[in-house]
CSV table of C-alpha atoms and ligand atoms in Angstrom, one decimal:
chain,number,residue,atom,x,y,z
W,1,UNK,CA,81.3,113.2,59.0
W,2,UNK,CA,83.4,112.1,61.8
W,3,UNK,CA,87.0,111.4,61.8
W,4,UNK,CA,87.9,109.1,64.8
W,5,UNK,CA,85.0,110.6,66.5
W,6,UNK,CA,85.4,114.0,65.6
W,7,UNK,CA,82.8,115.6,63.3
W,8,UNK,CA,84.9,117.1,60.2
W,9,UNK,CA,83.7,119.4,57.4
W,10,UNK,CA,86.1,119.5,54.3
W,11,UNK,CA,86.3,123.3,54.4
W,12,UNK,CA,85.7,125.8,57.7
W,13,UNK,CA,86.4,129.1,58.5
W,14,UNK,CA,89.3,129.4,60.7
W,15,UNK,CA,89.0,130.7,64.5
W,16,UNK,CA,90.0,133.7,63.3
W,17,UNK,CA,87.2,134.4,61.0
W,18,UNK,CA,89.7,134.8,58.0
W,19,UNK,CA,91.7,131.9,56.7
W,20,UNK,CA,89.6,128.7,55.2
W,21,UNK,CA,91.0,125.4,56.7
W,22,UNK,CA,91.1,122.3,54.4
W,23,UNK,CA,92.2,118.8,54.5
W,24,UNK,CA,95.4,117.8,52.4
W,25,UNK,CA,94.0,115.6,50.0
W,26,UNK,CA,97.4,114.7,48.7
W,27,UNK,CA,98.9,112.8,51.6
W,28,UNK,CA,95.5,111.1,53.1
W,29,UNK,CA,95.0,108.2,53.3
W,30,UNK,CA,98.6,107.9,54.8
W,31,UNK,CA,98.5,110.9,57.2
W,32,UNK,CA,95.6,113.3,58.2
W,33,UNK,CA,96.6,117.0,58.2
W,34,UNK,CA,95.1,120.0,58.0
W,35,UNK,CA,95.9,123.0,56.3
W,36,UNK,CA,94.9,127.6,56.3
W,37,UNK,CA,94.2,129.3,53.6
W,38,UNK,CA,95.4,132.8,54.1
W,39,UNK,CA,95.5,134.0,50.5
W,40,UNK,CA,93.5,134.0,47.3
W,41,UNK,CA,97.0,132.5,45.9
W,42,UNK,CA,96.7,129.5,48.6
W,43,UNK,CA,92.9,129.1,47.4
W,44,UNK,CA,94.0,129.3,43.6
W,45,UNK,CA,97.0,126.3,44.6
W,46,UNK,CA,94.7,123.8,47.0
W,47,UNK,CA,92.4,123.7,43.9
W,48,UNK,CA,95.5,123.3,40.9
W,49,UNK,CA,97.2,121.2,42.9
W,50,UNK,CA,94.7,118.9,44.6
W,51,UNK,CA,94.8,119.4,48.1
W,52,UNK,CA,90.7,120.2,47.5
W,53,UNK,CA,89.0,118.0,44.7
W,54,UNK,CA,86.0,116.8,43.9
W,55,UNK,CA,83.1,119.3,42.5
W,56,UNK,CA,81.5,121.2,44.8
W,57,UNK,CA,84.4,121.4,47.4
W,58,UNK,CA,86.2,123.2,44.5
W,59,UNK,CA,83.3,125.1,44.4
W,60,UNK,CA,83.4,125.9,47.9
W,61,UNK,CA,87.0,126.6,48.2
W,62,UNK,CA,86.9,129.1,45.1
W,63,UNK,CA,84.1,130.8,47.7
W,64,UNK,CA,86.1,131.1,50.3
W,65,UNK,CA,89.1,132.0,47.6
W,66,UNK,CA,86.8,135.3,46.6
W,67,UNK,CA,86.7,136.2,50.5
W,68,UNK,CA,90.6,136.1,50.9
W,69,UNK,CA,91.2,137.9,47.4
W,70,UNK,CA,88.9,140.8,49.3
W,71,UNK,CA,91.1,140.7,52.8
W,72,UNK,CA,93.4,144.1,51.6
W,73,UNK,CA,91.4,145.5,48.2
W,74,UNK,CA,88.0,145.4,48.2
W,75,UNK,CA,87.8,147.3,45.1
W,76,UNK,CA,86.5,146.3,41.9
W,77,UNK,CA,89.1,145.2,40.1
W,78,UNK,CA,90.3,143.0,42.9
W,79,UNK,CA,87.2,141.7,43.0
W,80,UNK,CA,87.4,140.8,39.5
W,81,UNK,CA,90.8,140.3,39.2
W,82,UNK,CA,90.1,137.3,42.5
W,83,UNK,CA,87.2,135.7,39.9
W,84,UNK,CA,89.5,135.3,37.2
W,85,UNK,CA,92.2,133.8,38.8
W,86,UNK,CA,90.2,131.0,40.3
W,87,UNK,CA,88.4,130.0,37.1
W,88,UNK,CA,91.8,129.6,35.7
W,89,UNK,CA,92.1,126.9,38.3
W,90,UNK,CA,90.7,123.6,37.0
W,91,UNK,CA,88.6,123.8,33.5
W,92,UNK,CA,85.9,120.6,33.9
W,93,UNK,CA,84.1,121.0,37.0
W,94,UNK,CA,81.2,123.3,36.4
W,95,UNK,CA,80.5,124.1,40.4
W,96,UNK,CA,83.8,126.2,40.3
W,97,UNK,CA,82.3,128.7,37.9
W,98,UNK,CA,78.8,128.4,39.6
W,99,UNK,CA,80.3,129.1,42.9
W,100,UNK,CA,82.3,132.3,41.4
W,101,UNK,CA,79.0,133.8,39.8
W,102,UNK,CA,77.4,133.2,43.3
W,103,UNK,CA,79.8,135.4,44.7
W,104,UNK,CA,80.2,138.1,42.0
W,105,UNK,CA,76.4,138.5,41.9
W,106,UNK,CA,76.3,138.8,46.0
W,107,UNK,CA,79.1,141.0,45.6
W,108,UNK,CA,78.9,143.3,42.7
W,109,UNK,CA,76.2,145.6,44.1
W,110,UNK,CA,78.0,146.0,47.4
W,111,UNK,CA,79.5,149.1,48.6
W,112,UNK,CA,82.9,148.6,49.2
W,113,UNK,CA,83.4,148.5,52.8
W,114,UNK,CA,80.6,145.8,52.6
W,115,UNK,CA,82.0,143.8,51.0
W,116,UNK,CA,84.2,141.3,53.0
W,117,UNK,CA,81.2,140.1,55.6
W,118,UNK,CA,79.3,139.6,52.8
W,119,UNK,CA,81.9,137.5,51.0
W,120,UNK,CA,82.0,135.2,54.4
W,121,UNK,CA,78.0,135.2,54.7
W,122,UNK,CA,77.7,134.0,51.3
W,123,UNK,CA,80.7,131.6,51.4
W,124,UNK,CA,78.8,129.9,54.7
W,125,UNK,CA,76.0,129.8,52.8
W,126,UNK,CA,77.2,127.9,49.7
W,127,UNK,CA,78.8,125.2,52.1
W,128,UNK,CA,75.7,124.6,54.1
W,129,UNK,CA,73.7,124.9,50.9
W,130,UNK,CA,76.0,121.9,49.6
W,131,UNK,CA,76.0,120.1,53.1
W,132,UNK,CA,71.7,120.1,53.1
W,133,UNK,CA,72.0,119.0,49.1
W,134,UNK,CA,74.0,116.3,49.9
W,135,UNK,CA,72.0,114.9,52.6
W,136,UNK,CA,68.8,115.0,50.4
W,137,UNK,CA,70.8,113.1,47.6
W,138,UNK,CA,71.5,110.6,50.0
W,139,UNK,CA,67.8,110.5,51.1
W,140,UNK,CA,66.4,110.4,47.6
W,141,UNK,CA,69.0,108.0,46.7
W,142,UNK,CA,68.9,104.9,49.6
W,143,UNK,CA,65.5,104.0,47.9
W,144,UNK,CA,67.0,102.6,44.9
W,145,UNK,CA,69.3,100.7,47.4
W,146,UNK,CA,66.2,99.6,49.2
W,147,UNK,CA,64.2,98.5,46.5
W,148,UNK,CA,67.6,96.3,45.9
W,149,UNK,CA,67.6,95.3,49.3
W,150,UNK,CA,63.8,94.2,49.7
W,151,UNK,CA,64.4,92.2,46.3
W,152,UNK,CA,67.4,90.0,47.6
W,153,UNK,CA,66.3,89.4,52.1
W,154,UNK,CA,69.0,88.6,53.6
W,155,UNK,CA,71.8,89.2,51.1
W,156,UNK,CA,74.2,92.2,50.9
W,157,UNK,CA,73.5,94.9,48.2
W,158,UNK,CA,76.6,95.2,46.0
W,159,UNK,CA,77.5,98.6,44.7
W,160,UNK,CA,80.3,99.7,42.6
W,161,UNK,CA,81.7,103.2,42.7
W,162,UNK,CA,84.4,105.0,40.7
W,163,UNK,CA,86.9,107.7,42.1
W,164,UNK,CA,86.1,109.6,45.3
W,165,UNK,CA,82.1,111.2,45.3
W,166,UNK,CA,81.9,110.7,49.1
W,167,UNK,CA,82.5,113.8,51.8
W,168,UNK,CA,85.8,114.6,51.3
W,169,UNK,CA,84.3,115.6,47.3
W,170,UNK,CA,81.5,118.2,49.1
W,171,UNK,CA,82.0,120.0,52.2
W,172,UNK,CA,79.8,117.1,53.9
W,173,UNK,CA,77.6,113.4,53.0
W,174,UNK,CA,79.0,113.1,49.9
W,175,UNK,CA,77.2,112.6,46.3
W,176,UNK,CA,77.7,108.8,45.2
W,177,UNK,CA,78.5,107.8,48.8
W,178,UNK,CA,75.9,109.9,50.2
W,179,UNK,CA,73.1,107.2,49.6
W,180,UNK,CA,75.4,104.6,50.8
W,181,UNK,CA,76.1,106.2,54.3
W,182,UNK,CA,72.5,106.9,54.5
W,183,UNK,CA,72.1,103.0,53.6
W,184,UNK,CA,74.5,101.5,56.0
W,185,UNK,CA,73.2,104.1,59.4
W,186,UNK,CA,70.0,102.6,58.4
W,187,UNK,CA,71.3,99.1,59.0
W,188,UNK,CA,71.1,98.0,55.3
W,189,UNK,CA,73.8,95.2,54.8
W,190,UNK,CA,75.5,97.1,52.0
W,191,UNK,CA,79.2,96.9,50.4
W,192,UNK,CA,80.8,98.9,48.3
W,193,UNK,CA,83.5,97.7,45.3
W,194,UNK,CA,86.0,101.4,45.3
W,195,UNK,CA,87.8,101.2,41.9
W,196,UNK,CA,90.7,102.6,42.0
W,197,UNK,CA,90.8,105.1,40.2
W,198,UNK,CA,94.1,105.6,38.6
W,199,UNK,CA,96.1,107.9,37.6
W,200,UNK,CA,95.5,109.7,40.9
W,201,UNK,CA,93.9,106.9,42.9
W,202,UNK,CA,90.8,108.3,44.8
W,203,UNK,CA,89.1,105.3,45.1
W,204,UNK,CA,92.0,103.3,46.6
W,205,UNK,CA,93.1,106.7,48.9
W,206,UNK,CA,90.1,108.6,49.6
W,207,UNK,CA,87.0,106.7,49.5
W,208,UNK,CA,88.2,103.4,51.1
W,209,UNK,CA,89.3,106.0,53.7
W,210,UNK,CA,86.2,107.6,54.1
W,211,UNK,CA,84.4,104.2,54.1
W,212,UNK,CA,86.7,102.7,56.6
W,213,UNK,CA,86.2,106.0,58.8
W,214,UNK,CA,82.5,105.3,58.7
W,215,UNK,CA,82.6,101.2,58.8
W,216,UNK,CA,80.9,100.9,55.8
W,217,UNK,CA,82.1,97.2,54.3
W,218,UNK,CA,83.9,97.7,51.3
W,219,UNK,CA,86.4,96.3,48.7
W,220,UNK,CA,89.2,98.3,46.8
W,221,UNK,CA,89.3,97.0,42.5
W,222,UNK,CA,91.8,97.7,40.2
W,223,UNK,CA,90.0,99.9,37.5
W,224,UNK,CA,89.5,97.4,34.8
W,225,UNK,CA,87.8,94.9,37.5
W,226,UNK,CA,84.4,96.1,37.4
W,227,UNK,CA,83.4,94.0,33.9
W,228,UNK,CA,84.4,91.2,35.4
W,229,UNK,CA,82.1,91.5,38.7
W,230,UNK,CA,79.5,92.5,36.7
W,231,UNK,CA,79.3,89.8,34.4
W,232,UNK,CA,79.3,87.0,37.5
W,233,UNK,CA,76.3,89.0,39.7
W,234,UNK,CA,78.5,90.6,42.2
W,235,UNK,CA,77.4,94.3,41.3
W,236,UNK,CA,73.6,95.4,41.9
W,237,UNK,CA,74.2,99.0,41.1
W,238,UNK,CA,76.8,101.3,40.0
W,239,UNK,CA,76.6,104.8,41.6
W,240,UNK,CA,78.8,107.7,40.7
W,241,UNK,CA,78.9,111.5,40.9
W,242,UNK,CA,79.8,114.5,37.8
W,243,UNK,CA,81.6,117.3,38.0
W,244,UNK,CA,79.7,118.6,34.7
W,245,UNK,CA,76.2,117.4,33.8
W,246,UNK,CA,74.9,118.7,30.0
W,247,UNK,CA,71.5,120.4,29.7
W,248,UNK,CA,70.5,116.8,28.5
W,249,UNK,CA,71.9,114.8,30.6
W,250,UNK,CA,75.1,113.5,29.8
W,251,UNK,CA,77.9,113.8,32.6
W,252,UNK,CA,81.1,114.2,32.8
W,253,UNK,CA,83.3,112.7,35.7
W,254,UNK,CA,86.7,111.1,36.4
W,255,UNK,CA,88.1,109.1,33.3
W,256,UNK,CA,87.0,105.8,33.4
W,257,UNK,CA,83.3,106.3,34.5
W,258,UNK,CA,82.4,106.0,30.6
W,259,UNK,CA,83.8,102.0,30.7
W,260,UNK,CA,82.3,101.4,33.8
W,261,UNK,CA,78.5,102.6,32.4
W,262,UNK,CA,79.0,100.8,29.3
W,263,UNK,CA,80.1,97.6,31.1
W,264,UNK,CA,76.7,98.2,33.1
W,265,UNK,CA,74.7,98.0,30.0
W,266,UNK,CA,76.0,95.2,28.9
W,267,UNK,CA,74.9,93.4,32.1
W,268,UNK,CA,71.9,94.7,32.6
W,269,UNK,CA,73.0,96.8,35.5
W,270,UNK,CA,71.8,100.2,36.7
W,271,UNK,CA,73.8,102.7,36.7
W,272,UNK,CA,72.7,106.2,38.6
W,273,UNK,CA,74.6,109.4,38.9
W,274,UNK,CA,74.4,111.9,41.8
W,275,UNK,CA,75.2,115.6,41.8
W,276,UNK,CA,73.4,118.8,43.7
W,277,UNK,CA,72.1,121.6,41.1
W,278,UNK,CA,75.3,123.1,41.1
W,279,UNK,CA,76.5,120.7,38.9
W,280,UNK,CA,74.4,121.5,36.0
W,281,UNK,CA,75.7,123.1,33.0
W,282,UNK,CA,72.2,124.3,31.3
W,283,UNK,CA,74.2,126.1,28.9
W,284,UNK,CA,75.6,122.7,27.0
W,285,UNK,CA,73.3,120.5,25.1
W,286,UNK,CA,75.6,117.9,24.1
W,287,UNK,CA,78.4,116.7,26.8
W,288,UNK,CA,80.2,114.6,25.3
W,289,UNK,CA,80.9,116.9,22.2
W,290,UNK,CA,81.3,120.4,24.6
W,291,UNK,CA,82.3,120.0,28.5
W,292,UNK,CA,85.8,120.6,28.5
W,293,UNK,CA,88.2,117.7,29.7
W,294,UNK,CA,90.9,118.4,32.1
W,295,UNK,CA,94.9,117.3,31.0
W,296,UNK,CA,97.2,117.1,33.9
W,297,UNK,CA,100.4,116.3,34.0
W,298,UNK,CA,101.8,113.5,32.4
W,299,UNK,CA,103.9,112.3,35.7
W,300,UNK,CA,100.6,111.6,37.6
W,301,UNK,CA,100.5,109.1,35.1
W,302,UNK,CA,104.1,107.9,34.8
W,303,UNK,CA,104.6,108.0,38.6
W,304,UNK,CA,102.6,106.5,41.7
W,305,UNK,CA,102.7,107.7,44.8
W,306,UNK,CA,102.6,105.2,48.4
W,307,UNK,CA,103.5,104.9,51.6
W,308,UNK,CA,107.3,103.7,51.6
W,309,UNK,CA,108.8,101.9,54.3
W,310,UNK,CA,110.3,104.0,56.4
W,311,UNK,CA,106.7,105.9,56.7
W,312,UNK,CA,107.2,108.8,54.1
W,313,UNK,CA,104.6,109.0,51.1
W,314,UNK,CA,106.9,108.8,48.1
W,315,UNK,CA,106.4,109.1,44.6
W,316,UNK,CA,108.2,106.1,42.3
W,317,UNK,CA,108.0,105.8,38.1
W,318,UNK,CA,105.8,102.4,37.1
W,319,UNK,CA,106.4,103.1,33.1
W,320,UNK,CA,109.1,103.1,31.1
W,321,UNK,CA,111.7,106.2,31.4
W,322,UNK,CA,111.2,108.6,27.9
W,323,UNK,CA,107.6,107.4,27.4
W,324,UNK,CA,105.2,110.0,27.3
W,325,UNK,CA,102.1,109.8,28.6
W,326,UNK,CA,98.9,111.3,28.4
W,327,UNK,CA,96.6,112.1,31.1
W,328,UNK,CA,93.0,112.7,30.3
W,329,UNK,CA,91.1,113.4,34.2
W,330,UNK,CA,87.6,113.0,32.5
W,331,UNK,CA,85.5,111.5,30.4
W,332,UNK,CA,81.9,112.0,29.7
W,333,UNK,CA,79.2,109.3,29.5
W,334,UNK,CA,76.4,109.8,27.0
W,335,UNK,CA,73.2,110.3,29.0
W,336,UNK,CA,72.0,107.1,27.2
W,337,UNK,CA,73.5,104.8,29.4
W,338,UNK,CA,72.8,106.7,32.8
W,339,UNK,CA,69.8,105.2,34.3
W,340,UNK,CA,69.0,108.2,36.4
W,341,UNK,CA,70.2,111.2,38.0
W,342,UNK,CA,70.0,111.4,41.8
W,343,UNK,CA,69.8,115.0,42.8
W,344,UNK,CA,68.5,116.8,46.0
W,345,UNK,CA,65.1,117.5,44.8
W,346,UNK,CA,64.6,113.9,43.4
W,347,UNK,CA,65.9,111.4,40.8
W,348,UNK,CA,65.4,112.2,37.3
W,349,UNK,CA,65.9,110.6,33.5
W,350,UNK,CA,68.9,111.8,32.3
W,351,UNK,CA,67.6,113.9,30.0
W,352,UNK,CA,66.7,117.7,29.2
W,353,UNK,CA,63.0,116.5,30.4
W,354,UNK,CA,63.8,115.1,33.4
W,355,UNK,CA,66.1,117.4,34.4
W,356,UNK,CA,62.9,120.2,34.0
W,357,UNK,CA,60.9,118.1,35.6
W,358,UNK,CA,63.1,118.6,38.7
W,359,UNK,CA,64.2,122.3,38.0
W,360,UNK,CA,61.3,124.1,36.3
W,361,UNK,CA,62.7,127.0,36.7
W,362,UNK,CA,65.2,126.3,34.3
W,363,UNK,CA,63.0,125.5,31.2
W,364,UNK,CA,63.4,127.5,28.3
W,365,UNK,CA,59.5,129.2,28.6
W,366,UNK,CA,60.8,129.6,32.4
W,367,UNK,CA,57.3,128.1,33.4
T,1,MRU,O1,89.9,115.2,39.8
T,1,MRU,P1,88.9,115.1,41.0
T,1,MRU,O2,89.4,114.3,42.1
T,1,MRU,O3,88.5,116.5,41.4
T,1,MRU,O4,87.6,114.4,40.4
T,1,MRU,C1,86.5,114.2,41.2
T,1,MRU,C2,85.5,113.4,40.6
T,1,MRU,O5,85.5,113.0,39.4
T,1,MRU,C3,84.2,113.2,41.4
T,1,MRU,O6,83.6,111.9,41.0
T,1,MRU,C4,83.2,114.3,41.1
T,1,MRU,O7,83.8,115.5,41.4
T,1,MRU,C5,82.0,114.1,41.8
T,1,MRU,S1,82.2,114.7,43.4
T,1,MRU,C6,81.0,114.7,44.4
């Protein structure tokens, strides 16, 4: 996507052909800057610490995190040794360990002094892989909005949206918002209610950036707002993305989706999820019993961060001093109240079924 008319990727490969160059996810929306990669160690930190986010851009910086881990020592056991340290990154998002396996199995068999151009091949191909998934998500997924459109002429299409599933969460398009861009080029009259998102606020930070970037009309909510639309007609659809979806359907994704799909029930509303394959766990049947939920620490929770007067982004305390606080980064929603999965080879049921209706080759007779 294009940032004041320059076309942008979340992750590159440096001039150089070594380092990885990001976008510091910590200090937009405030200031754009841009940051290398030189080391696995960097890789391993951007994730932990959030400069990357979002599911398959961890995914593709733990790719390019393999590549640096291989820049002195291709052996073995820095091979491995590269693997385990990024797992031990972030625990919930399932494209991080996808993304890994990708690498070990292109690696593995190489001889040794092979090893490094395959690392980059297979890096590049991961991030175009994710960019061409999210653009078919998005052109799977404007139907739905269409339909919506055709059913209310000449009124806008209202969808609601919970942390940040747009192109700074992929290396390009965007899950959730990737149907929504692909809505508004078409000319659909389409807005877009960005919750929040707290403790970290990616709605209010990264997607109203994004949408403003791109022009799309949209609205920042506190979190709890969204029963409240809901109930008086002013959401049409909820769309979100997953950074873990179950074998049968249930996904798991920033804390709060879970209120937001329940509130959609209650009124009727449908609520979609969109994710590329690489965000399927086939190995869990039940989500919201076995995908593992991310704690982080309790000052994201106890603290805000904003842009202070004098043009610094400072962090200040909003609760009370010597309360804890606990800071769940997930929750999962039962596949029962997800309408359907948006994905790049169609949309689904959220179910085992309609998942292997989409990915055959995953069924258990591997028919
Ligand atoms: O903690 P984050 O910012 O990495 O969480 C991101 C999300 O929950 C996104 O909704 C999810 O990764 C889907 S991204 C396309």
């Amino acid at each position: 996507m294009r940032v004041d008319g320059t076309p942008y990727r979340s992750i590159w490969l440096a001039e150089d052909g070594w380092a990885a160059e990001i976008i510091d996810q910590t200090v937009l929306p405030h200031r754009f800057e841009t940051v290398r990669l030189e080391t696995l160690e960097d890789a391993a930190r951007a994730i932990e610490i959030m400069q990357v986010r979002g599911a398959p851009l961890i995914g593709a910086t733990a790719a390019y995190g393999m590549c640096l881990g291989l820049k002195d020592d291709t052996s073995d056991e820095a091979l491995e040794a590269a693997a385990a340290r990024l797992r031990r990154t972030r625990p919930t998002a399932i494209n991080l360990i996808w993304a890994i396996d990708e690498m070990l199995a292109a690696l593995r068999n190489q001889p040794r002094e092979k090893r490094q151009e395959a690392a980059y091949a297979r890096a590049a191909e991961i991030c175009d892989e994710d960019v061409e998934a999210c653009r078919h998500i998005g052109l799977n997924g404007v139907k739905l909005i269409e339909d919506i459109a055709a059913k209310k002429p000449g009124k806008t299409v209202n969808i609601l949206t919970h942390c940040n599933a747009g192109w700074l969460a992929t290396v390009d398009w965007g899950t959730a918002l990737s149907p929504i861009y692909h809505a508004h080029d078409k000319g659909l009259d389409v807005h877009v209610w960005a919750d929040e998102t707290r403790p970290r606020n990616q709605g209010a930070a990264l997607t109203a950036w994004e949408l403003g970037k791109h022009g799309v009309p949209h609205t920042v909510i506190a979190d709890n707002t969204g029963g409240h639309l809901m109930q008086h007609g002013q959401v049409d659809i909820c769309i979100t993305g997953t950074d873990r979806t179950a074998g049968n359907g249930d996904v798991a994704n920033k804390i709060g989706t879970y209120l937001k799909a329940l509130a959609a029930r209650d009124n009727d509303i449908p609520f979609y999820v969109a994710l590329p394959h690489s965000t399927i766990d086939w190995t869990i049947e039940d989500g919201v019993r076995d995908i593992p939920i991310e704690q982080r620490d309790e000052t994201e929770v106890t603290h805000i961060q904003g842009l202070a007067a004098d043009g610094t982004v400072q962090s200040v305390q909003v609760s009370a001093p010597g309360s804890p606080a606990g800071n769940y980064a997930f929750d999962v929603t039962p596949a029962r109240l997800v309408t359907g999965l948006i994905t790049e080879r169609g949309v689904c049921e959220a179910s085992r079924e309609g998942l292997v209706g989409l990915y055959p080759e995953q069924a258990d007779d591997g028919s």
